[in-house]
mmCIF file of C-alpha atoms in Angstrom:
data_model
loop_
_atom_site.group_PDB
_atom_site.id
_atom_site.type_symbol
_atom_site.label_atom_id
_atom_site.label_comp_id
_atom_site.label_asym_id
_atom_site.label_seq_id
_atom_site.Cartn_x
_atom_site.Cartn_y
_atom_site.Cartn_z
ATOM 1 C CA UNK H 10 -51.414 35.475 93.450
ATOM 2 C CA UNK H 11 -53.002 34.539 96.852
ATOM 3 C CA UNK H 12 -52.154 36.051 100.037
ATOM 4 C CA UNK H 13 -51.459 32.753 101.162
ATOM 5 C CA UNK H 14 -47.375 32.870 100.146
ATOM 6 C CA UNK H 15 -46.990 35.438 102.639
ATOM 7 C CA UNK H 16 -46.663 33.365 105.825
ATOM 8 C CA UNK H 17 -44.095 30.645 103.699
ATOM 9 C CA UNK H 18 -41.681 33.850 102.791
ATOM 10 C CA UNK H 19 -42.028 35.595 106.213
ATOM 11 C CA UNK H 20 -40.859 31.891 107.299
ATOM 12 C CA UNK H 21 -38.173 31.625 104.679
ATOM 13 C CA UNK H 22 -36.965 35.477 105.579
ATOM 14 C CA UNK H 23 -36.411 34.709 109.096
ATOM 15 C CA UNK H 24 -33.892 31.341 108.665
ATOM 16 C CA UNK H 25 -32.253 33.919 106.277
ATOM 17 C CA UNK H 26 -31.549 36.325 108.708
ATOM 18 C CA UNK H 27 -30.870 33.406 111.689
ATOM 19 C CA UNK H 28 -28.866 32.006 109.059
ATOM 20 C CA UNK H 29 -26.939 35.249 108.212
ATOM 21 C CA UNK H 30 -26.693 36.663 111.550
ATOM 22 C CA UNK H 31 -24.596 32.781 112.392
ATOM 23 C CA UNK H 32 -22.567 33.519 109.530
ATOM 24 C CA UNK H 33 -21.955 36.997 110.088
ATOM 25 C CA UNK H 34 -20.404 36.377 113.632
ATOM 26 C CA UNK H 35 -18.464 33.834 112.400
ATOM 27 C CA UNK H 36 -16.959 34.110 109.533
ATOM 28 C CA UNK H 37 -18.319 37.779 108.392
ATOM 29 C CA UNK H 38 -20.085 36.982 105.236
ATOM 30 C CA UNK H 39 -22.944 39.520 105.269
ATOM 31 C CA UNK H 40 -24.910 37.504 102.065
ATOM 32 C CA UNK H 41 -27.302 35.576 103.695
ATOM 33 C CA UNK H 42 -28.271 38.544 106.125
ATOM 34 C CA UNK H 43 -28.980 40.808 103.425
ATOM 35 C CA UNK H 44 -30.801 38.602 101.574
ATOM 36 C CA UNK H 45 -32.830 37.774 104.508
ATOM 37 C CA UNK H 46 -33.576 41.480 105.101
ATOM 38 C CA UNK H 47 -34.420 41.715 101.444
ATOM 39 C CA UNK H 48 -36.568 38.532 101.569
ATOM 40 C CA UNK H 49 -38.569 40.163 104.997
ATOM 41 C CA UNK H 50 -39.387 43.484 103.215
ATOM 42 C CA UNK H 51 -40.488 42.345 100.436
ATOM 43 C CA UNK H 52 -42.594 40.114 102.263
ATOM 44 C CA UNK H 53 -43.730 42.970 104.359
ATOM 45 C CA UNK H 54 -44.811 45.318 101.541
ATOM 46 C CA UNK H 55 -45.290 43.666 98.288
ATOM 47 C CA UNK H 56 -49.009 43.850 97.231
ATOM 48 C CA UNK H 57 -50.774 40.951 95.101
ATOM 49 C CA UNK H 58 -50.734 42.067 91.294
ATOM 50 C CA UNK H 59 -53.580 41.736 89.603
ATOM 51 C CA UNK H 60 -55.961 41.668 92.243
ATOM 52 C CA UNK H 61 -59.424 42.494 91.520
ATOM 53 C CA UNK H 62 -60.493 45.853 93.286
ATOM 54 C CA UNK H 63 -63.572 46.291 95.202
ATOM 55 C CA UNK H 64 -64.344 49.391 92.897
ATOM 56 C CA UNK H 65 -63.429 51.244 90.394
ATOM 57 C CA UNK H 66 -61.570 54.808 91.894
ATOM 58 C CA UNK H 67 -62.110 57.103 88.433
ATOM 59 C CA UNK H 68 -65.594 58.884 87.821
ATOM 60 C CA UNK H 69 -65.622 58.211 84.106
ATOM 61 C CA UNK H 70 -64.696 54.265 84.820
ATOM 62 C CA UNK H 71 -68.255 52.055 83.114
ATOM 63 C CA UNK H 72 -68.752 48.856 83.606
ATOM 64 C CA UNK H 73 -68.801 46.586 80.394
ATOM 65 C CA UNK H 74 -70.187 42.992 79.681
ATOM 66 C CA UNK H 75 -67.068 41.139 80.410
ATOM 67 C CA UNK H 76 -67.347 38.846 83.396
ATOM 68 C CA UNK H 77 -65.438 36.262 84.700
ATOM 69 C CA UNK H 78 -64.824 34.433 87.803
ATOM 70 C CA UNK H 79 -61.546 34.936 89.227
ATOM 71 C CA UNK H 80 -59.196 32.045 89.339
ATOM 72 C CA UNK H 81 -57.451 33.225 92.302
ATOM 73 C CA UNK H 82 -60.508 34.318 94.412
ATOM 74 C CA UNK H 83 -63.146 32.359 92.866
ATOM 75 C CA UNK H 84 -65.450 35.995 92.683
ATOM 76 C CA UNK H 85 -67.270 37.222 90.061
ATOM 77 C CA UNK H 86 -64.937 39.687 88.310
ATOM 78 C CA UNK H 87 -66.865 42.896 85.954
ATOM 79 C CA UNK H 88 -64.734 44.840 83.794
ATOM 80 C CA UNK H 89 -64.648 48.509 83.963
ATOM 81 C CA UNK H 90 -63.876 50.487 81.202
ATOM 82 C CA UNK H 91 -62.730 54.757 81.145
ATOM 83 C CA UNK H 92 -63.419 55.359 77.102
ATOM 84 C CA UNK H 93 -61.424 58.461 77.490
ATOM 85 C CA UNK H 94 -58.288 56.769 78.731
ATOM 86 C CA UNK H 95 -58.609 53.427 77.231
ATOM 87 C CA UNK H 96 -58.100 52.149 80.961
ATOM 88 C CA UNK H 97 -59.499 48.865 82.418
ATOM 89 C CA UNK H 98 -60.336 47.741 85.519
ATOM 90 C CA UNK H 99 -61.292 44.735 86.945
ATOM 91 C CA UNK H 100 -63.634 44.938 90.114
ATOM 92 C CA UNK H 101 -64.733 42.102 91.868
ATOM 93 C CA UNK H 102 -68.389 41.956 92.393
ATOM 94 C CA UNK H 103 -69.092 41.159 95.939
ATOM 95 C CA UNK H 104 -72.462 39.949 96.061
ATOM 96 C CA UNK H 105 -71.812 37.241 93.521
ATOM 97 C CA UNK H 106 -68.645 35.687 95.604
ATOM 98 C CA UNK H 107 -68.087 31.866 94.989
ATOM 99 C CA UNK H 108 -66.681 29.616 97.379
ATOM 100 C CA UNK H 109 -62.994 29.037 96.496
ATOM 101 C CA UNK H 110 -61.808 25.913 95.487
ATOM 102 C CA UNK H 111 -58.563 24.094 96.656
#
């Protein structure tokens, strides 16, 4: 996922809270507020899954074959692989970026 939803669900958090904060002063119901507050942090702190990293953090992390461009970022993607662990990671190779398409 892009970080491009973040802006739209900031947005959508803060007419949850304006919306729960009327609603809360006048006629109590907390549900929209929380919400809101839930919608903000989550917002705030969620990180993109499945990002490719820039590289790999183990020692014993190799880098395979397998390449592909990354729909999301439109970069060159090389698998890593840790033969001891049976880990993979996918690390975006910078030099190769790609313009990204709309």
């Amino acid at each position: 996922m892009s970080g491009e939803w973040r802006p739209w669900a900031m947005m959508a958090a803060v007419l949850l809270l304006v919306a729960g904060a009327a609603l809360w002063f006048t006629i109590h119901n907390p549900v929209f507020l929380i919400i809101g507050v839930l919608a903000l942090i989550t917002s705030l702190v969620e990180r993109t899954y499945g990002a490719p990293s820039r590289r790999p953090v183990s020692g014993n992390l190799r880098p395979t074959d397998e390449r592909f461009v990354d729909p999301e970022t439109g970069q060159l993607t090389t698998v890593w692989f840790d033969p001891a662990t049976g880990e993979r990671r996918y690390v975006a190779d910078e030099e190769t970026a790609q313009p990204r398409r709309n």
